[in-house]
PDB file of C-alpha atoms and ligand atoms in Angstrom:
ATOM      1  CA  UNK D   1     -13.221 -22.187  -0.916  1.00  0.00           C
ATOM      2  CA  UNK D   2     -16.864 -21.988  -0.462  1.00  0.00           C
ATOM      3  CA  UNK D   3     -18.454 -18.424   1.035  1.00  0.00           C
ATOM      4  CA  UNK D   4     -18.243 -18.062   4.624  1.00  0.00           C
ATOM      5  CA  UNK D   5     -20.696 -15.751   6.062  1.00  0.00           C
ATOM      6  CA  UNK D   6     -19.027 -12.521   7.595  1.00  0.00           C
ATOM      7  CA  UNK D   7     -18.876 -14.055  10.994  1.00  0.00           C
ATOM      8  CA  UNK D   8     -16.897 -17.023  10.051  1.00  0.00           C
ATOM      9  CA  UNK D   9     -14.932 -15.531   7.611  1.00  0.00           C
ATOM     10  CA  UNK D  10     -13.431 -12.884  10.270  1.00  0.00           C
ATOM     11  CA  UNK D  11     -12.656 -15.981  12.494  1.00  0.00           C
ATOM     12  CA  UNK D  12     -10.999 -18.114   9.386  1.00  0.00           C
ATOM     13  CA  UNK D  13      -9.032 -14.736   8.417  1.00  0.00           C
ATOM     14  CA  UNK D  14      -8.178 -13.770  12.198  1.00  0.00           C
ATOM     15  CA  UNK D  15      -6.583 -17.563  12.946  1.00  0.00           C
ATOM     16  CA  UNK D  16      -5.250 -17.862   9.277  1.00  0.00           C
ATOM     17  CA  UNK D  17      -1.833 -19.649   9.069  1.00  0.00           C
ATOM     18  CA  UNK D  18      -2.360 -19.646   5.000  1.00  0.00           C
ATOM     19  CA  UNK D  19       1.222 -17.588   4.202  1.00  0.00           C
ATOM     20  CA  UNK D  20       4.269 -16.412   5.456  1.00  0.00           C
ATOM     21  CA  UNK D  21       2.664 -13.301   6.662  1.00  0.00           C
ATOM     22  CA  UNK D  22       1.491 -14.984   9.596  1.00  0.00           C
ATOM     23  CA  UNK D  23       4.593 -15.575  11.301  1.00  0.00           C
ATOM     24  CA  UNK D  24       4.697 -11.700  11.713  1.00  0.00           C
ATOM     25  CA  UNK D  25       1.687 -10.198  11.706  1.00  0.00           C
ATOM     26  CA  UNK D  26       0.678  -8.499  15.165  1.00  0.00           C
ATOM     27  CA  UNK D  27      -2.889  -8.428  14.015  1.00  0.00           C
ATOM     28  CA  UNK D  28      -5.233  -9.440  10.989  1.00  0.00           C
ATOM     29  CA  UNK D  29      -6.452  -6.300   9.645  1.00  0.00           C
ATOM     30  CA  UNK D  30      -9.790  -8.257   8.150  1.00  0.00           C
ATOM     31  CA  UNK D  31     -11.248  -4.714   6.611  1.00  0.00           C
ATOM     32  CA  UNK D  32     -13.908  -2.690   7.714  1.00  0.00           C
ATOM     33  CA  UNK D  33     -17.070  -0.636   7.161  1.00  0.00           C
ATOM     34  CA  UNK D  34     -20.619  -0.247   5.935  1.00  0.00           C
ATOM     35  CA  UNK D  35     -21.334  -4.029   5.346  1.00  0.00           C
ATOM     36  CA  UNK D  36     -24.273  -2.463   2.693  1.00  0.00           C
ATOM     37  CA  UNK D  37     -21.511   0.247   0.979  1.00  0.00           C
ATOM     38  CA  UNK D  38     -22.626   0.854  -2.652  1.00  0.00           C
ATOM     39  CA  UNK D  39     -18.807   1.640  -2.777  1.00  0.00           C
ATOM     40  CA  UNK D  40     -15.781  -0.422  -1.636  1.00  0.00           C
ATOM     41  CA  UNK D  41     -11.777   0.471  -1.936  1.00  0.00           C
ATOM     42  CA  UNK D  42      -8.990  -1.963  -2.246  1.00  0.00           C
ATOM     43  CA  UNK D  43      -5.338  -1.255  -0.782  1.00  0.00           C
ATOM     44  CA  UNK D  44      -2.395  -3.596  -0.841  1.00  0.00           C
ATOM     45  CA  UNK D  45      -1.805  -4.611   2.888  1.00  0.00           C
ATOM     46  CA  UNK D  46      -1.701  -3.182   6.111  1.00  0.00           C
ATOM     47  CA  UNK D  47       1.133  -1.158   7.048  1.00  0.00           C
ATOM     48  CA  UNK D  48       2.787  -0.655  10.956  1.00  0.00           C
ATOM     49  CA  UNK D  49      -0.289   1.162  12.296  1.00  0.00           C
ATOM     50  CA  UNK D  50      -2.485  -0.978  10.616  1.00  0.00           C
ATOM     51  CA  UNK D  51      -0.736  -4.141  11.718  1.00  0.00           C
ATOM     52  CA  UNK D  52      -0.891  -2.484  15.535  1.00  0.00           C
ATOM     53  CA  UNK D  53      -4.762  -1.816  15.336  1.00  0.00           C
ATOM     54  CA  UNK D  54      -5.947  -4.783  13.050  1.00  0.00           C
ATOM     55  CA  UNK D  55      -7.512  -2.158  11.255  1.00  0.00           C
ATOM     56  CA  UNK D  56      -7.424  -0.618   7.405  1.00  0.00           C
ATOM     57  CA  UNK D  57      -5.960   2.414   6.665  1.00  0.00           C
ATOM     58  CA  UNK D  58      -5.330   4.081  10.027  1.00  0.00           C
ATOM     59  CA  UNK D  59      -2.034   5.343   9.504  1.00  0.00           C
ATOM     60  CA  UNK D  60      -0.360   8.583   7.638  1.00  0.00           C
ATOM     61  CA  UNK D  61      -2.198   7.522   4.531  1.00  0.00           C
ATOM     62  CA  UNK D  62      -5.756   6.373   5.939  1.00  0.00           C
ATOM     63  CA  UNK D  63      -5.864   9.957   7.198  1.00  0.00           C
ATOM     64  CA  UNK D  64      -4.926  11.081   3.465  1.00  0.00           C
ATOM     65  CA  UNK D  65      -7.627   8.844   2.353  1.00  0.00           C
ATOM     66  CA  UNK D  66     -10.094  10.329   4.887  1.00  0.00           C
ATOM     67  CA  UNK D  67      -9.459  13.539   4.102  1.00  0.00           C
ATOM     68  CA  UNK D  68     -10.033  12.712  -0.028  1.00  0.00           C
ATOM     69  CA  UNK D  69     -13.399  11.097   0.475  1.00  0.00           C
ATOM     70  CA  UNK D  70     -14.388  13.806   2.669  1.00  0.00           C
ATOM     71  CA  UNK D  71     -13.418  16.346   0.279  1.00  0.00           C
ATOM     72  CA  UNK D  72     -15.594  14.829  -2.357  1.00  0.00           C
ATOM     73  CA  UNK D  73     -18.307  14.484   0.460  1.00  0.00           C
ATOM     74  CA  UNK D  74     -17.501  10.843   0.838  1.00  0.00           C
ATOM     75  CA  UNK D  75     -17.266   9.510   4.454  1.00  0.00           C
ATOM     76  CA  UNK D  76     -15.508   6.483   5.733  1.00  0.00           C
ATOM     77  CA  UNK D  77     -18.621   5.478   7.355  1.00  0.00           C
ATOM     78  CA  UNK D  78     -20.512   4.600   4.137  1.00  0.00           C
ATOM     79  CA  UNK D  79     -17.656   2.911   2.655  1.00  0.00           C
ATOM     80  CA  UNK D  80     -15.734  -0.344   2.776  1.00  0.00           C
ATOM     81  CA  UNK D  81     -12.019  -0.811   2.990  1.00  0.00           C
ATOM     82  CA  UNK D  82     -10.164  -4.180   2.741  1.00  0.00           C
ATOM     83  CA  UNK D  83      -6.933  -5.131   1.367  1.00  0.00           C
ATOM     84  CA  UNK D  84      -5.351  -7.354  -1.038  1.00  0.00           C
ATOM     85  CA  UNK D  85      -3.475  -9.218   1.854  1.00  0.00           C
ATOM     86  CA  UNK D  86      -4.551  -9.066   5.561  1.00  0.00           C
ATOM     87  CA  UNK D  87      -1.413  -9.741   7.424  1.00  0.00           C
ATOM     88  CA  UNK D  88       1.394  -7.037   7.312  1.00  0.00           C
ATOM     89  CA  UNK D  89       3.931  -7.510   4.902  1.00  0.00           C
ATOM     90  CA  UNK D  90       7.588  -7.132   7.262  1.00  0.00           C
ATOM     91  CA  UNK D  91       8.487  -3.444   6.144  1.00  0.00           C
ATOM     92  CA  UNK D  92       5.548  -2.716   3.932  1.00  0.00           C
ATOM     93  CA  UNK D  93       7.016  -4.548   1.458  1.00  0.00           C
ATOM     94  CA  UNK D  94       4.786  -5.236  -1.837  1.00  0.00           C
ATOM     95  CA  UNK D  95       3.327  -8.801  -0.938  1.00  0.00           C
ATOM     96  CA  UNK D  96       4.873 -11.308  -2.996  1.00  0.00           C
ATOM     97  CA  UNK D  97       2.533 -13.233  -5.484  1.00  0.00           C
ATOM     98  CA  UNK D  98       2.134 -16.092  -3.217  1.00  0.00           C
ATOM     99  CA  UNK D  99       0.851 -14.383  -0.296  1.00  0.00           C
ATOM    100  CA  UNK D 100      -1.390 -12.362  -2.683  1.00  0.00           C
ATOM    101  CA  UNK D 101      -2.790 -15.957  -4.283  1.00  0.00           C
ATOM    102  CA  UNK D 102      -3.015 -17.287  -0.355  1.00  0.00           C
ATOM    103  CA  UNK D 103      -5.033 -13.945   1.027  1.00  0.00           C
ATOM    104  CA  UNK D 104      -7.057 -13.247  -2.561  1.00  0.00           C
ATOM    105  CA  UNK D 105      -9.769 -16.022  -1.927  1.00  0.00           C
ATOM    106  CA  UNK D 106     -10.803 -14.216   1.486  1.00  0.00           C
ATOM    107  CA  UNK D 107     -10.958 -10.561  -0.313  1.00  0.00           C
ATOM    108  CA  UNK D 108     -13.474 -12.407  -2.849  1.00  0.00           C
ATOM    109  CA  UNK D 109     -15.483 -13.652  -0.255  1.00  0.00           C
ATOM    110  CA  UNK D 110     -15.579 -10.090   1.259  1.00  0.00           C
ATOM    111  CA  UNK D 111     -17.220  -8.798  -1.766  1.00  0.00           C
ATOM    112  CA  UNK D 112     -19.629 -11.559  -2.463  1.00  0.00           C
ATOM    113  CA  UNK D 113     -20.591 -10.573   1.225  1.00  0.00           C
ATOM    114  CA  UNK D 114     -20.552  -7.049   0.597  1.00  0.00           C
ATOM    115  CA  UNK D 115     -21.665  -6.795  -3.201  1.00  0.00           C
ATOM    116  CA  UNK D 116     -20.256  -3.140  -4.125  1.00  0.00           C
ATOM    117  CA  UNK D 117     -21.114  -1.697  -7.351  1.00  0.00           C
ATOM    118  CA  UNK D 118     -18.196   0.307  -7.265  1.00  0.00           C
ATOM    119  CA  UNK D 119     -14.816  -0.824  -6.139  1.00  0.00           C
ATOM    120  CA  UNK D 120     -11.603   1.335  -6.273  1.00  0.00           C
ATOM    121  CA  UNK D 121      -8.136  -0.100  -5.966  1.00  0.00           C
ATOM    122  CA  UNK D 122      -6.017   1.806  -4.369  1.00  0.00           C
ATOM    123  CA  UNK D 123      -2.528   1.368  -6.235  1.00  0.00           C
ATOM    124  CA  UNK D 124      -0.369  -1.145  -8.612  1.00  0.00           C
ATOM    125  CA  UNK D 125      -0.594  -4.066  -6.293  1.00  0.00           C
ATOM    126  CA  UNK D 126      -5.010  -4.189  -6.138  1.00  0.00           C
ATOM    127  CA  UNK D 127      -5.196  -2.981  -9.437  1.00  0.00           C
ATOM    128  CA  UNK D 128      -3.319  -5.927 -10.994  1.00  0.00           C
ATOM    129  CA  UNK D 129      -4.743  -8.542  -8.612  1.00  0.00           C
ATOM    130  CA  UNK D 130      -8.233  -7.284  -8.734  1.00  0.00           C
ATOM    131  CA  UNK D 131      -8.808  -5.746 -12.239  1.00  0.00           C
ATOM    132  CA  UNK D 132      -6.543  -7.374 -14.633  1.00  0.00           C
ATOM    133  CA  UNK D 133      -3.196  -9.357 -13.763  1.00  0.00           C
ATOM    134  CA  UNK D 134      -1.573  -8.096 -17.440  1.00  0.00           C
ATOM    135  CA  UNK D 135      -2.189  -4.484 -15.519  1.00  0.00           C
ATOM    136  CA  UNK D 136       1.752  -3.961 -14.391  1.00  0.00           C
ATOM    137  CA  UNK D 137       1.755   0.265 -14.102  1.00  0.00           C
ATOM    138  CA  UNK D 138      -0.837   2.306 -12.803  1.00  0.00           C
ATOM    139  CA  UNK D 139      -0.438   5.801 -15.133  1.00  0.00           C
ATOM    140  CA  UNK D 140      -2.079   4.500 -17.981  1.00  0.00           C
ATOM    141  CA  UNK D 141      -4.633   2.878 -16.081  1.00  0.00           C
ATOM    142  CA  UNK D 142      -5.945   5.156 -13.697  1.00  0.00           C
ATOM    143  CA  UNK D 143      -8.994   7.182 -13.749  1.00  0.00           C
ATOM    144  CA  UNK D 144     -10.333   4.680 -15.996  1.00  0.00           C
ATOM    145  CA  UNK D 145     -13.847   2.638 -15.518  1.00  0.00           C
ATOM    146  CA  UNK D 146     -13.511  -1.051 -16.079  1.00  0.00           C
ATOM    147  CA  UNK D 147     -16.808  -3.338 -16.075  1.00  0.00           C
ATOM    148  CA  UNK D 148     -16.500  -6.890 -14.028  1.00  0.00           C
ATOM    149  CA  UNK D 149     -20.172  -8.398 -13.555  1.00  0.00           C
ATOM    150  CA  UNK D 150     -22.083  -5.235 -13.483  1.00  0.00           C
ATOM    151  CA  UNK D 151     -19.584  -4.188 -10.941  1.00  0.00           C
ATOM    152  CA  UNK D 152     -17.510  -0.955 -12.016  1.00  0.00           C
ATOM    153  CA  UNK D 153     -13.925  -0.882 -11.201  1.00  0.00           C
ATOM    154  CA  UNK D 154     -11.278   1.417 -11.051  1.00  0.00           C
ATOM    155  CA  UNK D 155      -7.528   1.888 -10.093  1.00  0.00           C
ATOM    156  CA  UNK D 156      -6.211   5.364  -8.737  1.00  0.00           C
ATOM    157  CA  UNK D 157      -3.073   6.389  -6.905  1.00  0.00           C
ATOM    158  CA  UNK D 158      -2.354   4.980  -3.394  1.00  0.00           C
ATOM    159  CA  UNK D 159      -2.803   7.276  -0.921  1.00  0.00           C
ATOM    160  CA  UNK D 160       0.788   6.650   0.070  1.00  0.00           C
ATOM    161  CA  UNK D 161       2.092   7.397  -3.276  1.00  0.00           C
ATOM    162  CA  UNK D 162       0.693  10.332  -2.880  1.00  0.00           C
ATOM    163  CA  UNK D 163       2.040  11.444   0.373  1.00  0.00           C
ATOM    164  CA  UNK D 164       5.730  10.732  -1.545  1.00  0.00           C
ATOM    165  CA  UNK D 165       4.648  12.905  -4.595  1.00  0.00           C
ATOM    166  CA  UNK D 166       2.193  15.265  -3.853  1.00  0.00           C
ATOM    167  CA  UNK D 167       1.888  16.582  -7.662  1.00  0.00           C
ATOM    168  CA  UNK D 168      -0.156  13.405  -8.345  1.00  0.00           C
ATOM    169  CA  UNK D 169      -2.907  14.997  -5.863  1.00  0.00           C
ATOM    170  CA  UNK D 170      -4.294  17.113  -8.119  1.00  0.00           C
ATOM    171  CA  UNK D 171      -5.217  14.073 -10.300  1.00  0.00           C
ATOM    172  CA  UNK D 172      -5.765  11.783  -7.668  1.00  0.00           C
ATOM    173  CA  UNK D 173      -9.034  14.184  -6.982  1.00  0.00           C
ATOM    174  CA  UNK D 174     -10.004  14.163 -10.382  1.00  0.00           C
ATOM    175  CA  UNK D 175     -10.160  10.570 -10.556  1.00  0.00           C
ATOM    176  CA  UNK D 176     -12.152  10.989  -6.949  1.00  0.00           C
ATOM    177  CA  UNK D 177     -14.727  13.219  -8.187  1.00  0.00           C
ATOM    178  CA  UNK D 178     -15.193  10.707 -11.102  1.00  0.00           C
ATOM    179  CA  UNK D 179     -16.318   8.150  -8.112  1.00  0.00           C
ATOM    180  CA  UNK D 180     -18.449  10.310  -6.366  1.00  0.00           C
ATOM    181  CA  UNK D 181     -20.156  11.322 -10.143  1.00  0.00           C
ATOM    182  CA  UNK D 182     -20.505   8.025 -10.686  1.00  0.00           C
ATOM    183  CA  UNK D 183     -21.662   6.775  -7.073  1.00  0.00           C
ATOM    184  CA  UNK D 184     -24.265   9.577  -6.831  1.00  0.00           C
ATOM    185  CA  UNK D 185     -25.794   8.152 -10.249  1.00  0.00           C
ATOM    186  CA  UNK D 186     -25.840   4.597  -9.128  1.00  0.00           C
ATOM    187  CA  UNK D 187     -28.966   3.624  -7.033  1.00  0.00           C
TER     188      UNK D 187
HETATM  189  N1  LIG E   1      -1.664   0.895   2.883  1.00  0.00           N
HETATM  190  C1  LIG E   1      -2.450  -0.087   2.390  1.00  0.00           C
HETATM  191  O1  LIG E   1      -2.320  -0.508   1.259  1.00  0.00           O
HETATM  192  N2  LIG E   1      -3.392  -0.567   3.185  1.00  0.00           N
HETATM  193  C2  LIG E   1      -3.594  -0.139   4.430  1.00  0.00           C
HETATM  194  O2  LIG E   1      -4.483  -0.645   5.084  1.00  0.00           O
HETATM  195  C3  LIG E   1      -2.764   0.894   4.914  1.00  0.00           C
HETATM  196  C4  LIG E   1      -1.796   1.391   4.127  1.00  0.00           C
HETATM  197 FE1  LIG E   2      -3.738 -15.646   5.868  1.00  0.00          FE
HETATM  198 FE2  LIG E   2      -3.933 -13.526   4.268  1.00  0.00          FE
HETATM  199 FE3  LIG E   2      -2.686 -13.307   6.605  1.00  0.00          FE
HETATM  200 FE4  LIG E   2      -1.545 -14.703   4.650  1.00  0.00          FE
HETATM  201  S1  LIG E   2      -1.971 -12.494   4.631  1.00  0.00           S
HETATM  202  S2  LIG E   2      -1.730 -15.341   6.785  1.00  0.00           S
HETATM  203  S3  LIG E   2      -3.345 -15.621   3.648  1.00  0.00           S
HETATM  204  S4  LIG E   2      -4.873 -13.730   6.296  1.00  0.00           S
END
């Protein structure tokens, strides 16, 4: 596919028949925030909320995610957030490889439009897709700083995880105040 600009992308992604997903998606949720973010994060796909509002992370564990940038003096507002698929997958199932494969070539052209130095996937399903496909389980993995093109990568627990096992927060953070370490030394 060659690079859409962000106004024809959003159009392309918002009338996209590509996968299954289509069929029941109430909205796209295309992604969202500060097109010039040093610092982008990756989820797997919207959720009921998100599906409702076309928008990332708005639900129980955007607000979880809010409150974890914030707490590291991160604010939505100077981030990005996209997903690994745009349409909801029918009772946030994990999307299956060929919806990933179908929605992946629109997430690429998001960050060739965005250019983040720092992108953080957010769980099994971005990590694998967007680090390293032999990535299968996120424990050994997270926390840790991966180099793709002079862009640095890592994977961390999804805020939704998190909400199901809150003894994970604690580490969760730590791998959070690695970001904001490692955004504050990045120009
Ligand atoms: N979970 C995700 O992976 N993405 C969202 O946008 C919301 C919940
Ligand atoms: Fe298109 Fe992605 Fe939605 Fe599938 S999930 S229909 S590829 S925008």
């Amino acid at each position: 596919m060659a690079l859409l600009n962000l106004k024809d992308l959003i159009e392309v992604c918002n009338s996209c028949q590509k996968c299954d997903l289509a069929s029941t998606r109430t909205n796209v949720a295309f992604g969202e925030g500060n097109l010039r973010a040093k610092l982008m994060f990756i989820g797997e796909g919207p959720g009921a909320e998100e599906d409702l509002q076309g928008r990332p992370f708005v639900g129980r564990a955007g607000r979880l995610l809010d409150k974890m940038l914030g707490d590291v003096g991160l604010s939505r507002e100077e981030v990005y957030i996209a997903n690994v698929v745009k349409c909801r997958p029918p009772g946030n199932r994990v999307p299956t490889q060929e919806e990933a494969e179908a929605c992946l070539p629109y997430l690429r052209n998001q960050v060739a439009i965005i250019r983040p130095k720092i992108i953080v996937c957010l769980g099994a399903t971005a990590m694998t897709y967007c680090i390293d496909r032999s990535l299968k389980s996120i424990g050994p993995v997270r926390g840790k700083w991966f180099d793709r093109k002079g862009c640095k990568m890592m994977a961390t627990y999804h805020p939704a995880a998190l909400l199901r096992d809150p003894r994970k927060l604690d580490i969760a953070m730590d791998d959070f105040r690695s970001i904001k370490n490692l955004y504050d030394a990045i120009e």
